mmCIF file of C-alpha atoms in Angstrom:
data_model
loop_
_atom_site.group_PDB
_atom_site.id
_atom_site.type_symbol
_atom_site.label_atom_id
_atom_site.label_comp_id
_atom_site.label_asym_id
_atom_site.label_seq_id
_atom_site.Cartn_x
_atom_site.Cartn_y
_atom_site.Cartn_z
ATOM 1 C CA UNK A 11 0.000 0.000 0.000
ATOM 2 C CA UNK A 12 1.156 3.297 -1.050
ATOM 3 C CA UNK A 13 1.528 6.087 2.268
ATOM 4 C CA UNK A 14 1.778 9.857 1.602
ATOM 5 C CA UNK A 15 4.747 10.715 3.536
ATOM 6 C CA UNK A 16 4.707 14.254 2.940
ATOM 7 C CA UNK A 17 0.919 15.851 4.069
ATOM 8 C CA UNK A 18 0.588 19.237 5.153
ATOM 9 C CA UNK A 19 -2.565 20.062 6.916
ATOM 10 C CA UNK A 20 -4.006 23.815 7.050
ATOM 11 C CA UNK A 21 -1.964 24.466 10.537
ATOM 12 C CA UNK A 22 1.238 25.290 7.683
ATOM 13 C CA UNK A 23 -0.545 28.699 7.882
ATOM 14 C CA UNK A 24 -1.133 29.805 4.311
ATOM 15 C CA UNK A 25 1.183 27.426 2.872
ATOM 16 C CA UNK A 26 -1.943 24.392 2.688
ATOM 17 C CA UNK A 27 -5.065 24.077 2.672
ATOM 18 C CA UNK A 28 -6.210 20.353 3.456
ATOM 19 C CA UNK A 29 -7.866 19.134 6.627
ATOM 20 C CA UNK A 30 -7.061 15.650 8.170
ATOM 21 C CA UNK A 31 -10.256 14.811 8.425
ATOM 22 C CA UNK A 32 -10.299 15.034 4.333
ATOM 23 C CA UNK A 33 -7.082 13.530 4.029
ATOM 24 C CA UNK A 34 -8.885 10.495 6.151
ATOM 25 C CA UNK A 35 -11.451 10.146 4.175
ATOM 26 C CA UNK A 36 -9.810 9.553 1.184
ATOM 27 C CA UNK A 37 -6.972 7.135 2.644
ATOM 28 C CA UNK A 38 -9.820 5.134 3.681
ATOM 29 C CA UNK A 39 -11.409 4.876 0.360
ATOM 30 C CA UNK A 40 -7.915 3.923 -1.055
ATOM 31 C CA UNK A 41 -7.381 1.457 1.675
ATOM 32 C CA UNK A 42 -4.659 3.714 2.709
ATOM 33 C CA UNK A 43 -3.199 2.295 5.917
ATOM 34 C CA UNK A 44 -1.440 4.944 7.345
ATOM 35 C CA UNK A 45 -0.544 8.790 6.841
ATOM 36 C CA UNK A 46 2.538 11.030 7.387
ATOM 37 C CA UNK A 47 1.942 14.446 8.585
ATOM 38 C CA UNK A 48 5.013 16.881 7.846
ATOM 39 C CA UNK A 49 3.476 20.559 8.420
ATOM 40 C CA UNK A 50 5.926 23.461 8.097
ATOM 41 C CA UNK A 51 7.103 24.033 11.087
ATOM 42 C CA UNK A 52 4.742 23.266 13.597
ATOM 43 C CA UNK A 53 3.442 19.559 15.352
ATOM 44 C CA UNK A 54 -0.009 22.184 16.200
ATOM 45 C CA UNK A 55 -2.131 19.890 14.374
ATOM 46 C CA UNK A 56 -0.821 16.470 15.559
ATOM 47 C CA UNK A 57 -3.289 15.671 18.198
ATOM 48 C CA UNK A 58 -6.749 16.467 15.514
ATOM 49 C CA UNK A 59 -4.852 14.376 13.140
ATOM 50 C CA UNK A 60 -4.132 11.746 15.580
ATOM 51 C CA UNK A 61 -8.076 11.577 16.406
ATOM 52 C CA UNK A 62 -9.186 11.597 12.876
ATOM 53 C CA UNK A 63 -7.094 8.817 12.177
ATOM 54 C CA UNK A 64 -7.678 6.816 15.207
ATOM 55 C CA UNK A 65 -11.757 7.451 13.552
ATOM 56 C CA UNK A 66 -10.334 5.862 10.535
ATOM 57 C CA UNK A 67 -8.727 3.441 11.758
ATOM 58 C CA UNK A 68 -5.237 4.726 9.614
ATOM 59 C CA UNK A 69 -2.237 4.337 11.258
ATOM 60 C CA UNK A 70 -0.839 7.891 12.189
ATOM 61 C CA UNK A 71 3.078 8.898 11.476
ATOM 62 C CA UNK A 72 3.720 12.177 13.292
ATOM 63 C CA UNK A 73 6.581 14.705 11.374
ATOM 64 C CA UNK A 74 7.434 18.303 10.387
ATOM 65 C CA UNK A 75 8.978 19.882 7.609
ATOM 66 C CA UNK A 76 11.440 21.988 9.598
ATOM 67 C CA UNK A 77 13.033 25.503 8.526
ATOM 68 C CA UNK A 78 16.841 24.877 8.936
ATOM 69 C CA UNK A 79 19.011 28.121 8.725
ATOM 70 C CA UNK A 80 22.941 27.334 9.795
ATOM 71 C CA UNK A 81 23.330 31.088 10.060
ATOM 72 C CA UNK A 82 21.251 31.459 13.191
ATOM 73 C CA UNK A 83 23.227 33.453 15.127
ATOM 74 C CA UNK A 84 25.868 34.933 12.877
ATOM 75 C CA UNK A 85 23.443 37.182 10.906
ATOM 76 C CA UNK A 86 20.101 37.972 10.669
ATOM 77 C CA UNK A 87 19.473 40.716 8.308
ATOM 78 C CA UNK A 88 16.911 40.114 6.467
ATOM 79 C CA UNK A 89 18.292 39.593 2.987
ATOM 80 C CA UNK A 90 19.413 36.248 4.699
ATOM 81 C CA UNK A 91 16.119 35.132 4.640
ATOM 82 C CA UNK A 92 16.274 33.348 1.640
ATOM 83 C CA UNK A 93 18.757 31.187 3.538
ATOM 84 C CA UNK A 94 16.232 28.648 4.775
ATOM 85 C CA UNK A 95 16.083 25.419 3.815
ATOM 86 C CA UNK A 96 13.839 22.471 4.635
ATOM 87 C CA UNK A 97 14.154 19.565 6.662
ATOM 88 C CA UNK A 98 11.373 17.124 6.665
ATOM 89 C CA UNK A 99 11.236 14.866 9.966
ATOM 90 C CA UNK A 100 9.161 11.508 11.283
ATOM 91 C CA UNK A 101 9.078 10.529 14.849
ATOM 92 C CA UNK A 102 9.956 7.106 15.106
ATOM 93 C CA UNK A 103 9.250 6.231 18.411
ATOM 94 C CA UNK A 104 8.735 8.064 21.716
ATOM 95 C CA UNK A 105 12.123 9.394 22.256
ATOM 96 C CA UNK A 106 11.730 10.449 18.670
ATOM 97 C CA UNK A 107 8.711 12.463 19.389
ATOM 98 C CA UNK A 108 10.163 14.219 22.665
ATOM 99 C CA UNK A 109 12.943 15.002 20.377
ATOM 100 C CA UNK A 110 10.861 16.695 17.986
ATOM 101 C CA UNK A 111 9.380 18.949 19.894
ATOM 102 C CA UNK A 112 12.601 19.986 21.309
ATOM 103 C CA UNK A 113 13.605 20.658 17.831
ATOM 104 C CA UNK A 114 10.409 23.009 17.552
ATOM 105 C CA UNK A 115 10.880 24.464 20.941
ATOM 106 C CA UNK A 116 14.757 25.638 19.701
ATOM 107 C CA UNK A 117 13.221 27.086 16.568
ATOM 108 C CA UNK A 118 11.304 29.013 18.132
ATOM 109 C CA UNK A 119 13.207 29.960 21.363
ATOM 110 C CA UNK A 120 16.768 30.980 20.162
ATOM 111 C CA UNK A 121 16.146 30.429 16.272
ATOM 112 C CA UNK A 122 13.222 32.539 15.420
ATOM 113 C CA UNK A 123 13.036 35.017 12.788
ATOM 114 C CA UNK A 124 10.514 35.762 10.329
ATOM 115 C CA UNK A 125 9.796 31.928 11.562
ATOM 116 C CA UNK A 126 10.742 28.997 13.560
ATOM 117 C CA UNK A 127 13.967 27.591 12.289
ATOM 118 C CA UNK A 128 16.644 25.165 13.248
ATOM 119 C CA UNK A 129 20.418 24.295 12.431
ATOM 120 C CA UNK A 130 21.766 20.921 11.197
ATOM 121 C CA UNK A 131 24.009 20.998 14.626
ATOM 122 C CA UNK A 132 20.520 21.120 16.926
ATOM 123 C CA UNK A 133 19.256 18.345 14.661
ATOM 124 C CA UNK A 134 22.187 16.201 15.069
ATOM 125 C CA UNK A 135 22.130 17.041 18.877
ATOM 126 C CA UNK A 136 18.542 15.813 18.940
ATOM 127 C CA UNK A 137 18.373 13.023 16.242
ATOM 128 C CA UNK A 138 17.919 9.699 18.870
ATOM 129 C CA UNK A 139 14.101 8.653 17.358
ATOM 130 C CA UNK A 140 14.070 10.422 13.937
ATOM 131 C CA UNK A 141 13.942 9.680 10.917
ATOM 132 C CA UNK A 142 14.740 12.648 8.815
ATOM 133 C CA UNK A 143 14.970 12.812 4.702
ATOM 134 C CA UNK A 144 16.725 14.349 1.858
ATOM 135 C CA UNK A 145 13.384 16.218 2.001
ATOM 136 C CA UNK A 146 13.582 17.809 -1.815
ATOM 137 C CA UNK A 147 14.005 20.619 -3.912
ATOM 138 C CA UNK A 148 14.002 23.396 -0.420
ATOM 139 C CA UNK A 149 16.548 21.286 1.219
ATOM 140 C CA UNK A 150 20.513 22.435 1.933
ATOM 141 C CA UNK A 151 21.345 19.338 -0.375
ATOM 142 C CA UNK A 152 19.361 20.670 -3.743
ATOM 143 C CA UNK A 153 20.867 24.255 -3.031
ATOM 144 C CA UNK A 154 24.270 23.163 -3.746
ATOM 145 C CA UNK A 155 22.936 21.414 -6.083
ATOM 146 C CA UNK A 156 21.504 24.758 -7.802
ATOM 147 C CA UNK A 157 24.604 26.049 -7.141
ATOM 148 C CA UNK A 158 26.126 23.777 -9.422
ATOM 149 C CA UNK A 159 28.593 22.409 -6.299
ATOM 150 C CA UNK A 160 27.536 18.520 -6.232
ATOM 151 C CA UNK A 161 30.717 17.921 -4.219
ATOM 152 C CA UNK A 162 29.489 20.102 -1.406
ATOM 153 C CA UNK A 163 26.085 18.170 -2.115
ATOM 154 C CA UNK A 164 27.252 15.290 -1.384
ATOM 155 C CA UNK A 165 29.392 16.252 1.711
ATOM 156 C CA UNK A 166 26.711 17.516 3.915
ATOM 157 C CA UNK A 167 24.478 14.126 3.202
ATOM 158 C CA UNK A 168 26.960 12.526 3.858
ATOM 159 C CA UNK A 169 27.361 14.551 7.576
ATOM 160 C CA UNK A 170 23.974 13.855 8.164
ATOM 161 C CA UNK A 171 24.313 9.757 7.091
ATOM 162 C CA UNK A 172 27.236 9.856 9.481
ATOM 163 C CA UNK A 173 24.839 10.800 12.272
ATOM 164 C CA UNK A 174 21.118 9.395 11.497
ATOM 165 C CA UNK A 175 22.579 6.169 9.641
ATOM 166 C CA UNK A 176 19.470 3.983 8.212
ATOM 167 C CA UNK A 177 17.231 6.948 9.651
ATOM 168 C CA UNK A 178 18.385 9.031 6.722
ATOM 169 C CA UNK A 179 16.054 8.256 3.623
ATOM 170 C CA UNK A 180 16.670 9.446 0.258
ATOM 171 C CA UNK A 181 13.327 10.940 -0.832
ATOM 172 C CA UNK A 182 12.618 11.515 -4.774
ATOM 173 C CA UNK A 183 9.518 13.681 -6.279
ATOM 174 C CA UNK A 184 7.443 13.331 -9.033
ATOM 175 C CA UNK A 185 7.022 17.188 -9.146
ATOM 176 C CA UNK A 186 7.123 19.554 -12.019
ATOM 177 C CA UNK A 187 9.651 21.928 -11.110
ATOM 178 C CA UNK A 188 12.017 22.410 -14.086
ATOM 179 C CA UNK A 189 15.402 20.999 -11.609
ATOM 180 C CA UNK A 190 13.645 17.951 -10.061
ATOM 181 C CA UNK A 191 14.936 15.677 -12.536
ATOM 182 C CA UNK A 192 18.659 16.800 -11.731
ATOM 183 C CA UNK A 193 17.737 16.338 -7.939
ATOM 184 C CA UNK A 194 16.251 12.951 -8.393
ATOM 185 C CA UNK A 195 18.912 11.772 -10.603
ATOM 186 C CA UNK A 196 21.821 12.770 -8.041
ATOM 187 C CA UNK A 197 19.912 11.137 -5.028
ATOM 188 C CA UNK A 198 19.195 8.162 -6.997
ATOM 189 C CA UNK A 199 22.865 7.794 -7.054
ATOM 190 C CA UNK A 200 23.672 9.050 -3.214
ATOM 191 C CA UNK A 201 21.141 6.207 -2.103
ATOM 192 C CA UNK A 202 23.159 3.392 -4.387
ATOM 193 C CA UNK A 203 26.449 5.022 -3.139
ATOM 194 C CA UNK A 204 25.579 4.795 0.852
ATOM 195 C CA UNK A 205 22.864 1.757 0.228
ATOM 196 C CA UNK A 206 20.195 4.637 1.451
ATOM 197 C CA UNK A 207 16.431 3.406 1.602
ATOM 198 C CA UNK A 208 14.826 5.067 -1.265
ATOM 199 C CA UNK A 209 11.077 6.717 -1.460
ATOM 200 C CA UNK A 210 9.005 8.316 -3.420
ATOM 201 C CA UNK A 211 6.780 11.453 -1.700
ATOM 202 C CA UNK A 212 3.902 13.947 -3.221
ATOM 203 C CA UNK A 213 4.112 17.144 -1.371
ATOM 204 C CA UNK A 214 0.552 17.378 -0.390
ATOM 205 C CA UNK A 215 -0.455 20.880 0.055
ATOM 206 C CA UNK A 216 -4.821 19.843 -0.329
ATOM 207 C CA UNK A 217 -7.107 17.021 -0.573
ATOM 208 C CA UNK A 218 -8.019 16.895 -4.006
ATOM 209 C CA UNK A 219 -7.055 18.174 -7.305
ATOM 210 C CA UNK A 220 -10.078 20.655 -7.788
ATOM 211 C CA UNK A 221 -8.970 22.302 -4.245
ATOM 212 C CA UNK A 222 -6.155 23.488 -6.131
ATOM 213 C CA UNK A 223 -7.261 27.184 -5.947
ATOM 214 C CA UNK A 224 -8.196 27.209 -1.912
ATOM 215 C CA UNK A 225 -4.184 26.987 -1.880
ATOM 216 C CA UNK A 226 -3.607 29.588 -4.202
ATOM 217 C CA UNK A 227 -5.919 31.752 -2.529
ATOM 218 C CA UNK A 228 -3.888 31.006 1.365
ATOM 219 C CA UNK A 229 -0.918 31.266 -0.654
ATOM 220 C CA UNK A 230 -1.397 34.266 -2.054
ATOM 221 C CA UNK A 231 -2.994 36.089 1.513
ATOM 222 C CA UNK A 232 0.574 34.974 2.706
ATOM 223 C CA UNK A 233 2.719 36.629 0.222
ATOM 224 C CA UNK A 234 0.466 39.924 -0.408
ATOM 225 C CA UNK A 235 -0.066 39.344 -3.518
ATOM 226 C CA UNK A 236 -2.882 37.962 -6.392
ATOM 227 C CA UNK A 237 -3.721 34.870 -7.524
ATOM 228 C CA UNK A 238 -2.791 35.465 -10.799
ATOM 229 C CA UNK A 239 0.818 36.550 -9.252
ATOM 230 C CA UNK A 240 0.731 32.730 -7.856
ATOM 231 C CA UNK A 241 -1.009 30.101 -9.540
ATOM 232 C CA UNK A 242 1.560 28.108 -11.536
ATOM 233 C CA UNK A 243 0.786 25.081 -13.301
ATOM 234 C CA UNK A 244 3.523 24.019 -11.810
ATOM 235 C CA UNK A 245 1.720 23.089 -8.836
ATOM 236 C CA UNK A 246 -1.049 20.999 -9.487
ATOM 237 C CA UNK A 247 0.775 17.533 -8.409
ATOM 238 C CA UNK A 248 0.282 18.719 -4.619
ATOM 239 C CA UNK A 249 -3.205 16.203 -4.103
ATOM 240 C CA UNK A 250 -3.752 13.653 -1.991
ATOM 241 C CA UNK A 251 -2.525 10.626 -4.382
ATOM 242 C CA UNK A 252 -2.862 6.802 -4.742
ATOM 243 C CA UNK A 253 -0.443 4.914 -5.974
ATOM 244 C CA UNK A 254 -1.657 5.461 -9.413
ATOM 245 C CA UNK A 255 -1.458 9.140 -9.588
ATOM 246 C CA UNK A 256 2.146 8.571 -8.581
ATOM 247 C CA UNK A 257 3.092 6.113 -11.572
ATOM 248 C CA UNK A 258 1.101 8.752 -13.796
ATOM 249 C CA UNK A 259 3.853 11.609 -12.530
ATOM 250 C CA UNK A 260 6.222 8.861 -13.113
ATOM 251 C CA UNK A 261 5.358 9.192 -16.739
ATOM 252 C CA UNK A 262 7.811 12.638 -16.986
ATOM 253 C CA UNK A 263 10.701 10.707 -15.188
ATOM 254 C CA UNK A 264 10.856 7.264 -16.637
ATOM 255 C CA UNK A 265 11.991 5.583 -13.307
ATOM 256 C CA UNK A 266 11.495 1.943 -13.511
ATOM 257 C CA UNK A 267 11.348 1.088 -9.886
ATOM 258 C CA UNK A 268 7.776 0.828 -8.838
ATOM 259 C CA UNK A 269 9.507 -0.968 -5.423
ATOM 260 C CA UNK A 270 10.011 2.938 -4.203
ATOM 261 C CA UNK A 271 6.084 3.553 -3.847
#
């Protein structure tokens, strides 16, 4: 059975705009057995989406997407800003989850600006009961990447394989954001290099494909601007899927590996 590892709920403030009771729903009409909540940085809607699934009978798996900035600290004018990456982190058991939250508590305690945030050295301090991911095209990794600087790429995963071990996942998208194929293609390669688990995730901003707009709309509220300003096609992957939406996305990529789903 396919499990969406990467569903934001409406607490990531104007950033989604699904419910868990929606996302439960439709799990349960795809026999869905369980769901992975990763909201940007916040755990605020873990306990509603803990009852809805408990309703459903789904197996919850509680996470974050995390705003990781290694230049807390050192700088924080605001053209930094654009300095944040994105970390996105499971609980695996219940050190994992006390863990967690200290991670949120330091984002918000001695790392806020703008937002919540973390470094990689408070996630490596904290990572007993996590697993984390190479989390996608936001992450540190795909900015060197950008940058053209696979090298340094590659160092920091491997700096956070030397820590998290088999808790480090490499995670592929389906997405159609003009650099995911060089992303996908490099961690495809990092995952047969370090014998990583491999995954496939849909970032899951809303419940169904029509709902595409309610996200535009949030979106849009958030960033002072109009729809028009925001509504890429771009983004229309960002449903709840099954696991044959995903080999539909697939179709772009040409990955022959249905074992990652």
């Amino acid at each position: 059975n396919f499990v969406n590892l990467g569903v934001h709920s409406y607490y990531s403030v104007f950033e989604a705009a699904g419910s868990a009771e929606d996302y439960c729903k439709i799990a349960k009409s795809y026999n869905h057995k369980a769901i992975g909540l990763s909201d940007f940085g916040s755990l605020s809607g873990a306990f509603n989406f803990y009852q809805k699934c408990k309703d459903a009978s789904i197996k919850p798996i509680f996470g974050a997407d995390l705003f990781l900035n290694d230049n807390i600290g050192k700088r924080e004018e605001r053209k930094f800003e654009g300095e944040n990456f994105l970390v996105k982190i499971f609980v695996k058991d219940y050190e994992g989850f006390v863990n967690l939250n200290r991670l949120l508590f330091l984002s918000f305690d001695q790392g806020y600006y703008f937002r919540g945030r973390i470094t990689t050295e408070w996630l490596m301090e904290h990572h007993k009961g996590l697993f984390i991911t190479t989390t996608g095209l936001k992450s540190k990794i795909n900015h060197f990447l950008s940058l053209g600087q696979e090298s340094l790429a590659e160092e920091y995963l491997v700096k956070l394989y030397e820590i998290f071990k088999e808790n480090l996942i490499a995670d592929i998208q389906f997405n159609k954001e003009y650099d995911q194929k060089i992303y996908n293609d490099f961690i495809i390669r990092m995952a047969d290099k370090y014998n990583l688990r491999l995954i496939v995730t849909n970032n899951v901003l809303y419940a169904r494909n029509e709902d595409a707009q309610l996200k535009d709309i949030l979106f849009a509220i958030g960033e002072k601007k109009s729809v028009q300003e925001i509504a890429y096609d771009k983004n229309r992957h960002y449903f709840y899927a099954k696991s044959e939406d995903m080999f539909n996305f697939n179709k772009d990529f040409g990955f022959d590996y249905p074992d990652w789903l």
